[in-house]
Coordinates of C-alpha atoms in Angstrom, one line a residue:
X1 CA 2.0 1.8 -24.1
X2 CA 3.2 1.2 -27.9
X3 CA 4.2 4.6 -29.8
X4 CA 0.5 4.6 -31.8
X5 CA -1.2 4.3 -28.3
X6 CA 1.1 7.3 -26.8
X7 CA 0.7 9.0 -29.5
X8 CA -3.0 8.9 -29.6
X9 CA -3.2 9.8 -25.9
X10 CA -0.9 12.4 -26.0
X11 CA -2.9 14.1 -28.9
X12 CA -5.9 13.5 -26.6
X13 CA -4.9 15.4 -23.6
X14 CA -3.8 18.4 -26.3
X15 CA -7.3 18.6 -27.0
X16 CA -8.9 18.8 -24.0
X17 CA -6.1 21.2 -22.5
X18 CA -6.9 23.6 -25.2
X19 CA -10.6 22.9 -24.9
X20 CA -10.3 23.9 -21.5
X21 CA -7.9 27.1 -22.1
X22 CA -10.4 28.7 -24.4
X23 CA -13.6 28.5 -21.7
X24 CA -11.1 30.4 -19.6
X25 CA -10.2 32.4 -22.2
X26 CA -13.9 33.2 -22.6
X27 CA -14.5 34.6 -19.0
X28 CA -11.4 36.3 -18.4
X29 CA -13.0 39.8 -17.6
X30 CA -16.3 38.1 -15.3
X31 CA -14.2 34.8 -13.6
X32 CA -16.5 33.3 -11.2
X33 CA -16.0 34.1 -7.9
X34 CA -13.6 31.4 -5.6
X35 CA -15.3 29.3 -2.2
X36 CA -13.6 27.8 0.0
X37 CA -12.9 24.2 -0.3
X38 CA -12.0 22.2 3.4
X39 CA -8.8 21.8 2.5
X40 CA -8.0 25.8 2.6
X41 CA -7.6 25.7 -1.3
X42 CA -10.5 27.4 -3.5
X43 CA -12.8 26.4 -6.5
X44 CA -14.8 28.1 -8.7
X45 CA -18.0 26.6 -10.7
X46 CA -16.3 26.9 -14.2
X47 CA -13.2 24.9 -13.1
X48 CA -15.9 22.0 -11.8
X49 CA -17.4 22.8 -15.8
X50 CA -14.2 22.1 -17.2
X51 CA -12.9 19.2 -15.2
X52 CA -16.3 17.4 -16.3
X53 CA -15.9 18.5 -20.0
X54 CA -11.9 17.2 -19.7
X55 CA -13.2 13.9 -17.9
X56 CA -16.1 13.5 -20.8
X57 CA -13.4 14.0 -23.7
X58 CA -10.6 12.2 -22.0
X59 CA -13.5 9.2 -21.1
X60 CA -14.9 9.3 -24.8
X61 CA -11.3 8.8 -26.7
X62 CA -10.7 6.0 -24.0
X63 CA -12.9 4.4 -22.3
X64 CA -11.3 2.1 -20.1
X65 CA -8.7 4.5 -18.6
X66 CA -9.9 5.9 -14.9
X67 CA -9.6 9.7 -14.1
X68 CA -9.3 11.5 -11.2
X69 CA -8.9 15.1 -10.7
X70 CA -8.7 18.3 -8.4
X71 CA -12.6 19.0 -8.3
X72 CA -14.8 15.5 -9.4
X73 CA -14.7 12.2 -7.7
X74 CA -13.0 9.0 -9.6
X75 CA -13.7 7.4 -12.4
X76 CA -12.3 3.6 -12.2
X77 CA -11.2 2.3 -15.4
X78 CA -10.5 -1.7 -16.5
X79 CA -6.6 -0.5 -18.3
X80 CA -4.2 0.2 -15.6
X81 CA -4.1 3.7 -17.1
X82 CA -5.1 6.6 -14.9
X83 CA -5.2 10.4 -16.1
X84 CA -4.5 13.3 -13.2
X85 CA -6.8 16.2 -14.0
X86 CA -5.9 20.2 -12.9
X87 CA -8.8 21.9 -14.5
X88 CA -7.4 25.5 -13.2
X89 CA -3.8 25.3 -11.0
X90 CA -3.7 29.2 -9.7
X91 CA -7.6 29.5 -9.3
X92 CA -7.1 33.0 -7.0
X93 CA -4.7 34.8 -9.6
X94 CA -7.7 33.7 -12.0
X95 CA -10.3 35.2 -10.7
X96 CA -7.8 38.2 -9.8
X97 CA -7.9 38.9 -13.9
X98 CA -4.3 37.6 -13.7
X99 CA -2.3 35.5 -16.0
X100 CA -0.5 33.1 -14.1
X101 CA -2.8 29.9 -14.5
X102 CA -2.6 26.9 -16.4
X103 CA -4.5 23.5 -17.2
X104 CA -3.0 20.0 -17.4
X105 CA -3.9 17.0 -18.0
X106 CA -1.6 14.1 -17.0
X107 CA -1.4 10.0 -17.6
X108 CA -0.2 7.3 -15.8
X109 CA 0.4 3.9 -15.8
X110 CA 1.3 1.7 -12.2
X111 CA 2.9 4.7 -10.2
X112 CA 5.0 6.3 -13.4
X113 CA 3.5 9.7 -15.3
X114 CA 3.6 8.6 -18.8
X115 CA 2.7 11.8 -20.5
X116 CA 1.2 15.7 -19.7
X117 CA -0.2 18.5 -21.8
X118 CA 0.2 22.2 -19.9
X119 CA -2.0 25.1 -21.5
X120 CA -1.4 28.4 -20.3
X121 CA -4.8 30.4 -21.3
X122 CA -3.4 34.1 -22.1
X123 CA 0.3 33.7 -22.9
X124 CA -0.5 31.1 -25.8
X125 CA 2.3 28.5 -24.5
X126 CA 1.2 25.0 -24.6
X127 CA 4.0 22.5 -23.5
X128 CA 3.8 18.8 -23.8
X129 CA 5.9 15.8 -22.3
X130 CA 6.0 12.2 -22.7
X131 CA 8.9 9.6 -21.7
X132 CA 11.8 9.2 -23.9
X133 CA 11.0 12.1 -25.8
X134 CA 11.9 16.1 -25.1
X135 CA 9.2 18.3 -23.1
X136 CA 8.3 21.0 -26.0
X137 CA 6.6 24.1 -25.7
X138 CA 4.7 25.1 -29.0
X139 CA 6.1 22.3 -30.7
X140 CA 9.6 23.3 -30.3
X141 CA 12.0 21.2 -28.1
X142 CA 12.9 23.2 -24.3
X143 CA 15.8 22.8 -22.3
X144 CA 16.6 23.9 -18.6
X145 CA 19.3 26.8 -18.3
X146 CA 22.7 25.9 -18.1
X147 CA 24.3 26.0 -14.8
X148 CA 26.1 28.8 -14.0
X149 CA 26.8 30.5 -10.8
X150 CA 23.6 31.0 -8.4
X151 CA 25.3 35.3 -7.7
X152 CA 24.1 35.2 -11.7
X153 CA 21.2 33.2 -11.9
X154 CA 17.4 33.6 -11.8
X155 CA 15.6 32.8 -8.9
X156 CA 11.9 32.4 -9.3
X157 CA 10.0 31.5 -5.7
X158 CA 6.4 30.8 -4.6
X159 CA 6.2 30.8 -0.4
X160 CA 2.9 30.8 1.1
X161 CA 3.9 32.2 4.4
X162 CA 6.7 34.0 5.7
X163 CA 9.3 32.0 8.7
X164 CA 13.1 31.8 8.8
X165 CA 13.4 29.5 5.6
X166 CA 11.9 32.4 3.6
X167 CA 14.0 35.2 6.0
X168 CA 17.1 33.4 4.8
X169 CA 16.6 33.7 0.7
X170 CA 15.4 37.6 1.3
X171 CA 18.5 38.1 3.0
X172 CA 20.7 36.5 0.3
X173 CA 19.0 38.4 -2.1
X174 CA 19.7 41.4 -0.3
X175 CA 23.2 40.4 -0.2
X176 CA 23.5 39.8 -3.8
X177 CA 23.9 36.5 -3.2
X178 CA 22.0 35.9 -6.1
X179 CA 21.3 37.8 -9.8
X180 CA 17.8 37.9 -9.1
X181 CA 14.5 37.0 -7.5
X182 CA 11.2 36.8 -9.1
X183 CA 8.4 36.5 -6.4
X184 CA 5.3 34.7 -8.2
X185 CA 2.0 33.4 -7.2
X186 CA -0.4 31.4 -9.0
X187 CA 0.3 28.2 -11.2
X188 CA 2.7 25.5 -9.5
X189 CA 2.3 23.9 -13.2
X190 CA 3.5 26.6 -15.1
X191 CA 6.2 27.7 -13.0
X192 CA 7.9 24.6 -13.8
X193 CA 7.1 24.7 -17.6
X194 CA 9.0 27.9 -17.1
X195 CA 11.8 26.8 -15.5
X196 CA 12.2 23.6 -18.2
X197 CA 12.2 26.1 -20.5
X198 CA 15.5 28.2 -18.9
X199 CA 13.1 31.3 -18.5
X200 CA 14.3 31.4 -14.6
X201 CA 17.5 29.3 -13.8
X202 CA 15.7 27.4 -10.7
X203 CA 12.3 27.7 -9.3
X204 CA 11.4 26.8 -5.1
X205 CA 8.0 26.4 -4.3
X206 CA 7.0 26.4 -0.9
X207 CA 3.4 25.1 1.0
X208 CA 3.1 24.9 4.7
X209 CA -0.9 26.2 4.3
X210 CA -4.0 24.0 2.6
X211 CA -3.5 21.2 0.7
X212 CA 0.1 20.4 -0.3
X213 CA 1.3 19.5 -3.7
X214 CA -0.8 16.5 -5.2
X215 CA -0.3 14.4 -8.7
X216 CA -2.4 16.1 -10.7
X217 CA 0.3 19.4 -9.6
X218 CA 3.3 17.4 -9.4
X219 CA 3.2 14.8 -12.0
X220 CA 3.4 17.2 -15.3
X221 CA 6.1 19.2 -13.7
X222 CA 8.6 16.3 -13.4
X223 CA 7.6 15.1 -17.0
X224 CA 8.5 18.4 -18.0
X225 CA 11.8 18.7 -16.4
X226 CA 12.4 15.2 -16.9
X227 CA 12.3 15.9 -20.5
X228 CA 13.7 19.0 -21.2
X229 CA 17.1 17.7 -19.0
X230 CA 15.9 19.3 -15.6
X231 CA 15.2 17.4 -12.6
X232 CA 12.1 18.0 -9.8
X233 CA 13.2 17.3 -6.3
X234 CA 12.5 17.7 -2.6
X235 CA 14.5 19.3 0.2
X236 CA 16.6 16.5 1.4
X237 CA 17.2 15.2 -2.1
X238 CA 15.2 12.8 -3.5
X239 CA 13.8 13.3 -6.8
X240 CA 10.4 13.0 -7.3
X241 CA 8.1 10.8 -9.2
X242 CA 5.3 12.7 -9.1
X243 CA 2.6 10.8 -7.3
X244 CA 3.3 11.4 -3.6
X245 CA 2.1 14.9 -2.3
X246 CA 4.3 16.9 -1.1
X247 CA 5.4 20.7 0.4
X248 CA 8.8 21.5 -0.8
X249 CA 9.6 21.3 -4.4
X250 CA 12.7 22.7 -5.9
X251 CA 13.1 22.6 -10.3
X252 CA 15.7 23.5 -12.1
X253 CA 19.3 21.9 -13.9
X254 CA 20.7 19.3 -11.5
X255 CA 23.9 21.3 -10.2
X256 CA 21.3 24.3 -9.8
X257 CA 19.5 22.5 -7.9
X258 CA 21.8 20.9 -5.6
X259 CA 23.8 24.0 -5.0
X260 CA 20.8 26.1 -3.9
X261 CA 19.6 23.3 -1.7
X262 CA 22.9 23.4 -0.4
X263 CA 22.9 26.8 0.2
X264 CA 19.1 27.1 1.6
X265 CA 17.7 23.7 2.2
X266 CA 18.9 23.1 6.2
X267 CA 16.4 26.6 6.6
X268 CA 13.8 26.0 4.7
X269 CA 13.2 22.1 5.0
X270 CA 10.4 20.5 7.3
X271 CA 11.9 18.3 9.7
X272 CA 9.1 16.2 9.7
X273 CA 7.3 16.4 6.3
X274 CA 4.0 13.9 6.8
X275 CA 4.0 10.6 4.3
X276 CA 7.7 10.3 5.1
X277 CA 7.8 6.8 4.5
X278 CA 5.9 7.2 1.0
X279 CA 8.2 10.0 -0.2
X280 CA 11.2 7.7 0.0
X281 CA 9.7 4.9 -1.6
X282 CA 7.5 6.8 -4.1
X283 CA 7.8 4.1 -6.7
X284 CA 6.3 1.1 -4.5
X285 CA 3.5 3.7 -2.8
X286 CA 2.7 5.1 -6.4
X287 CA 2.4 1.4 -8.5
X288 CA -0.1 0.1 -5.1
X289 CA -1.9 3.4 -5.2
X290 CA -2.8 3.2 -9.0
X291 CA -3.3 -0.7 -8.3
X292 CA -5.8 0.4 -6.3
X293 CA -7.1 3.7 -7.7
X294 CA -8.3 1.8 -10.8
X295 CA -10.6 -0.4 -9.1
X296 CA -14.5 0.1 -8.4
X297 CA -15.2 0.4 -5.1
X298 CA -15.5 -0.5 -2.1
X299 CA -11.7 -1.8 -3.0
X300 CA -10.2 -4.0 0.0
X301 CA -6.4 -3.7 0.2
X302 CA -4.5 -6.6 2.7
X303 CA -1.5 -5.6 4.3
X304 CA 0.8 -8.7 5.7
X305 CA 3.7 -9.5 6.1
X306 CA 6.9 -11.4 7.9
X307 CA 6.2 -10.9 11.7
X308 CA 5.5 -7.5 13.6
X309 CA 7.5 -4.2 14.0
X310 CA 8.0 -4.3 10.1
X311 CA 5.8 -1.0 9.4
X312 CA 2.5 -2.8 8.4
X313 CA 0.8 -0.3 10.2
X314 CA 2.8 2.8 9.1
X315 CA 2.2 1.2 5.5
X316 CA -1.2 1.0 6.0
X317 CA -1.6 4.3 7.7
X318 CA 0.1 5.8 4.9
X319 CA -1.4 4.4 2.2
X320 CA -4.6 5.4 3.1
X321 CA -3.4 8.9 3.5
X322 CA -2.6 8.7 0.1
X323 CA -5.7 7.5 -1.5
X324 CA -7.3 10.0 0.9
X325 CA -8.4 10.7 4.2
X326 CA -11.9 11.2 3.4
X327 CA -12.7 7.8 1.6
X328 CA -10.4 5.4 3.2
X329 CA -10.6 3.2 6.7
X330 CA -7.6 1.7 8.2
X331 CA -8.6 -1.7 10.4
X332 CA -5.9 -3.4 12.4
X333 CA -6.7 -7.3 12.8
X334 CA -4.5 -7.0 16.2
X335 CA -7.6 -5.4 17.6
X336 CA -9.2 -9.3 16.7
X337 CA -6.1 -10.7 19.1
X338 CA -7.2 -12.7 22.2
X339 CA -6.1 -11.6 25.8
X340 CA -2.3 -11.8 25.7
X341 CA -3.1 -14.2 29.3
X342 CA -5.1 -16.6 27.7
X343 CA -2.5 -17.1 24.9
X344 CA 0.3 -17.9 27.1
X345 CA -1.4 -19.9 29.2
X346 CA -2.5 -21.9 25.8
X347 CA 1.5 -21.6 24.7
X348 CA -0.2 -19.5 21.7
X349 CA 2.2 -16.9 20.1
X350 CA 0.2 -13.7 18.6
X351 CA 1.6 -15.2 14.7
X352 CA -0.6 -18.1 15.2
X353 CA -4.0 -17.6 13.4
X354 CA -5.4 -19.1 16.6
X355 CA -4.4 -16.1 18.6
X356 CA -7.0 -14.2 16.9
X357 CA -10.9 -14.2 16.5
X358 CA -10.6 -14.5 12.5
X359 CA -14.0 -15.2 12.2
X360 CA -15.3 -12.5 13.9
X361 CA -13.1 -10.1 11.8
X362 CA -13.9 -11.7 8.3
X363 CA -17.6 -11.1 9.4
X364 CA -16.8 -7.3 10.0
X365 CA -15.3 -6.9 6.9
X366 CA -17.8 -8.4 5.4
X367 CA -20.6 -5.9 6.9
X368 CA -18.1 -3.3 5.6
X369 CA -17.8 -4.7 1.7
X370 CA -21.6 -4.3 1.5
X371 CA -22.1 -1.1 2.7
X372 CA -22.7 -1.7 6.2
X373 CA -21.0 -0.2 9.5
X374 CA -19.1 -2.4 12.3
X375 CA -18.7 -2.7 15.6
X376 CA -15.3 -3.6 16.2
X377 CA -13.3 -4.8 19.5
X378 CA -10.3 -2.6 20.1
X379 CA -7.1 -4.6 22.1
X380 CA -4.9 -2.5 24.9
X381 CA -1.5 -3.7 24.2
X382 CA -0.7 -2.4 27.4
X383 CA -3.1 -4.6 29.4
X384 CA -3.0 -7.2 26.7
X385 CA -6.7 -8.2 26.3
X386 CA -9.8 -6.3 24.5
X387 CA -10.4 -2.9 26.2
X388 CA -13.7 -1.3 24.3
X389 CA -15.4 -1.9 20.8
X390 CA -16.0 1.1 18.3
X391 CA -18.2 1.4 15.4
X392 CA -16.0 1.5 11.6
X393 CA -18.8 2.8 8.8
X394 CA -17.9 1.7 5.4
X395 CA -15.5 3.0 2.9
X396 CA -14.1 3.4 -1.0
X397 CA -10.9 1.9 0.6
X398 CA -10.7 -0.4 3.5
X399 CA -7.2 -0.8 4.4
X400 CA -6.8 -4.2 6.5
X401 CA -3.0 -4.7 8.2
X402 CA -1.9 -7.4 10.1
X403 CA 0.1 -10.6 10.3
X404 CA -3.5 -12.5 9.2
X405 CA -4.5 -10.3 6.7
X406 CA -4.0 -12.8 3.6
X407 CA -5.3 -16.0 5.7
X408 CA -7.3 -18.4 4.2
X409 CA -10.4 -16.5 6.2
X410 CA -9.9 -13.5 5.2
X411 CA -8.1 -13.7 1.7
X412 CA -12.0 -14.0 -0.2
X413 CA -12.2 -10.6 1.2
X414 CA -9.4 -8.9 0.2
X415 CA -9.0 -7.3 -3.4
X416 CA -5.7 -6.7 -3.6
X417 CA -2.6 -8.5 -1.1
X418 CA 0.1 -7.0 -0.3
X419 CA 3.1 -8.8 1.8
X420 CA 5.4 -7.1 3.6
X421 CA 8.8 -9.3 2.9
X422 CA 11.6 -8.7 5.9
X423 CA 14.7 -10.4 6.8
X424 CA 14.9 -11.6 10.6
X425 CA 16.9 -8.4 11.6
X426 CA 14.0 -6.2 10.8
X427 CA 12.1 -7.9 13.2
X428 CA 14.7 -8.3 16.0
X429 CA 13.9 -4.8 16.2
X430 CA 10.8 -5.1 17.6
X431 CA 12.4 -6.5 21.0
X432 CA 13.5 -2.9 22.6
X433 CA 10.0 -1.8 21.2
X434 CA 7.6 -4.1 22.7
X435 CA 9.9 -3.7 26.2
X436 CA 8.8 0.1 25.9
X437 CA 5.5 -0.5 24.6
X438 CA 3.7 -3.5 26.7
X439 CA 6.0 -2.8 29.8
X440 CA 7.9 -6.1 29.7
X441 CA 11.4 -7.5 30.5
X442 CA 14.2 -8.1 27.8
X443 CA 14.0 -11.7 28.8
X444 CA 10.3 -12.0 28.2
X445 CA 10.7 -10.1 25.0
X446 CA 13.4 -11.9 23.5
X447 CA 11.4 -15.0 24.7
X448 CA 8.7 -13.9 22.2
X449 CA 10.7 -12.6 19.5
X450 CA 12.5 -16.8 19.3
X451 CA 9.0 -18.1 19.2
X452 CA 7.6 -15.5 16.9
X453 CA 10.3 -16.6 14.6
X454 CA 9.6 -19.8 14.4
X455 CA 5.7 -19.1 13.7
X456 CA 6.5 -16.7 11.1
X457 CA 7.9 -19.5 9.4
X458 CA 5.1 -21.5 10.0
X459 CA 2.4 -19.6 10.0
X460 CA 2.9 -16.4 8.0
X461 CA 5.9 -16.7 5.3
X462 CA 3.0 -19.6 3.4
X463 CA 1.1 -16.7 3.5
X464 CA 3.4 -14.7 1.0
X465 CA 2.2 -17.2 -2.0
X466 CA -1.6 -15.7 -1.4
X467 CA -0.6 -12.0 -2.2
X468 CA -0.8 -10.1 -5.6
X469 CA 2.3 -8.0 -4.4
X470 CA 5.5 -8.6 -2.6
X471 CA 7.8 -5.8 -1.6
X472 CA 10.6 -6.3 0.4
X473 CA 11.7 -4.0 3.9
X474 CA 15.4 -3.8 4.1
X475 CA 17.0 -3.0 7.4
X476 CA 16.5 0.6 6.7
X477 CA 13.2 0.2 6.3
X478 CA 13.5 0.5 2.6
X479 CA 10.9 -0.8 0.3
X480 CA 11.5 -2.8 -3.0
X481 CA 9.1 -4.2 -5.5
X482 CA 9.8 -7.6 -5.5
X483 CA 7.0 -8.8 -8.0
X484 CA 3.0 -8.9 -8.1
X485 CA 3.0 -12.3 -6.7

């Protein structure tokens, strides 16, 4: 985006932040009443009100940009650009007459927030970001507080439920292991405005109930600390991009941060946070999900790649987390394969297309693309051969994994291709698991695995040419853009 084109934007989220702050500014003494939403968060009709007066402003100045936000489906757009929408972040301190709330408005462009606008209603701060230029607030530049020794500093913290993690900070407190600790709900947003600004030295926010962190949260906080010489990270250390939900967030300087995470992070941390895998890849997750995201539906995504046991499934399980739950259908073309007997009695490896009913599956998929449900077989990799069928309704996003799932059959199908590239010691791995997982000895496996290899390189690695994206899987299961194909 050239600096007219940001700049234009940039002045366009302005305007519908402030838009927005003054309608809550206008019921502050009769808020609307909060419902229950499924995922244990809350909504109000005005927020709905002001999302779809955001999305018609935002949608007016530039029409070819899609938007999606916390309370209205998505908009697809034609420019690659996608805006993230919080029409009210601290919707229960709002209709509690308190102040802690803000509204933001975010844009994006293949996995990277480009720009944010943050308006807090009743303390007249308005803070903006964009990349290569510093966060302001008011038009003045901010800047994150100096690091200086956590007995001294400022300690703001949001937990949503009390467990050791949260035992262990009281008790520092107590200690005076810290200067001091500000206990705050309401706006995620805000709270890291705040802390980009220096007003608290470093700010932890913790969600282990409802919904966790998402973009339209996440994505103006690490503009703003991005920009104002901060840094937004998780628990274990990886900073984050802003586009991969999360629970565990931690802003501040970056010696702040890593000395309280230090300090705290070993009793607070999840051992095992959901969308792993997409957390430490955010970038490649991110660019595929906005690839994806700014397509009309239904939008069939192809996962392949070079042999089994490289994480096509996890990928695809993963990704569809991410583009949600609730509008998105994983199908696994190994559930196509033909009885594991019948294939070695033919000398067939399961990487030759012949070892699965392709036809069958492109016929599925194409009852799906119309709007139609399946009946799909289901394969026991235990038995080795088809072991029931179950029905698959349709979808926004159909999520289709496999070794096949940019063959010639099925490639017409698929909107968007993505290969899986891994080296041949990525998929020696999958020796000691298929011994575990089908029940059979190392010599059988490693029988398999020498054939497979040779079929990847005849059968699949031509299939690399067909997809719109390559990333590569390293031998720690690593993930790197290679190229859109």
């Amino acid at each position: 985006m050239n600096t007219m084109n940001l700049d234009r934007a940039l002045e366009s989220a302005v305007l519908a932040v402030r838009g927005a702050a003054r309608l809550l500014r206008r019921h502050r003494h009769d808020p609307p009443a909060p419902r229950p939403k499924p995922d244990g968060s809350v909504v109000t009709d005005l927020e709905v009100t002001i999302e779809r007066r955001l999305r018609q402003l935002l949608r007016t100045r530039h029409p070819d940009h899609a938007v999606i936000g916390e309370e209205c489906p998505l908009e697809a757009g034609a420019s690659g650009y996608i805006w993230y929408l919080d029409p009210l972040d601290g919707t229960r301190v709002y209709s509690a007459r308190q102040d802690n709330c803000s509204v933001a408005a975010t844009l994006t462009r293949e996995g990277t927030p480009l720009l944010a606008a943050v308006a807090a209603p009743f303390t007249g701060e308005l803070y903006t970001a964009a990349v290569d230029r510093p966060a302001t607030v008011n038009g003045r530049p901010i800047r994150v507080a100096e690091p200086r020794p956590v007995a001294r500093a400022e300690f703001l913290l949001s937990y949503d439920r009390g467990e050791p993690g949260l035992s262990s900070i009281y008790n520092a407190s107590v200690a005076d292991a810290f200067g001091r600790l500000t206990v705050l709900a309401g706006s995620f947003i805000l709270n890291c405005c705040r802390a980009a600004r220096g007003a608290y030295d470093l700010y932890l926010s913790v969600k282990r109930r409802g919904s966790p962190l998402m973009p339209w949260d996440l994505a103006p906080g690490v503009l703003m600390l991005s920009g104002a010489g901060g840094t937004l990270e998780d628990l274990e250390g990886e900073r984050l991009g802003g586009l991969i939900p999360t629970r565990e967030v931690i802003a501040g300087s970056r010696e702040t941060v890593e000395e309280v995470r230090r300090l705290f992070g070993p009793a607070i941390r999840d051992p095992r946070p959901p969308l792993r895998w997409a957390r430490r890849n955010e970038e490649v997750f991110a660019r595929l999900c906005g690839m994806a995201l700014i397509r009309g539906g239904p939008v069939l995504v192809g996962i392949a790649g070079a042999g089994g046991g490289i994480g096509k499934t996890s990928f695809a399980r993963e990704l569809a987390a991410l583009l949600g739950d609730g509008q998105s259908r994983v199908v696994s073309l190994d559930d196509y394969l033909v009885s594991r007997h019948e294939r070695d009695a033919s000398g067939i490896g399961a990487h030759d297309p012949a070892a699965s009913d392709l036809g069958r599956a492109a016929a599925d998929l194409g009852r799906l693309r119309a709007g139609s449900p399946c009946t799909k077989p289901v394969y026991d990799h235990q038995r080795g051969g088809p072991a029931s069928t179950e029905s698959i309704a349709p979808a926004r996003f159909l999520i289709i994994e496999g070794v096949q799932a940019l063959h010639p059959i099925i490639r017409p199908l698929i909107d968007l291709g993505v290969f899986l590239d891994a080296p041949p010691a990525v998929r020696y791995s999958r020796v000691s698991r298929d011994m575990a997982e089908k029940g059979v000895s190392e010599a059988y496996a490693r029988g398999v695995h020498e054939r497979l290899e040779e079929e990847c390189r005849l059968h699949l690695m031509p299939l690399r040419d067909a997809a719109d994206v390559v990333i590569a899987v390293d031998e720690s299961f690593r993930l790197r853009w290679v190229s859109p194909a």
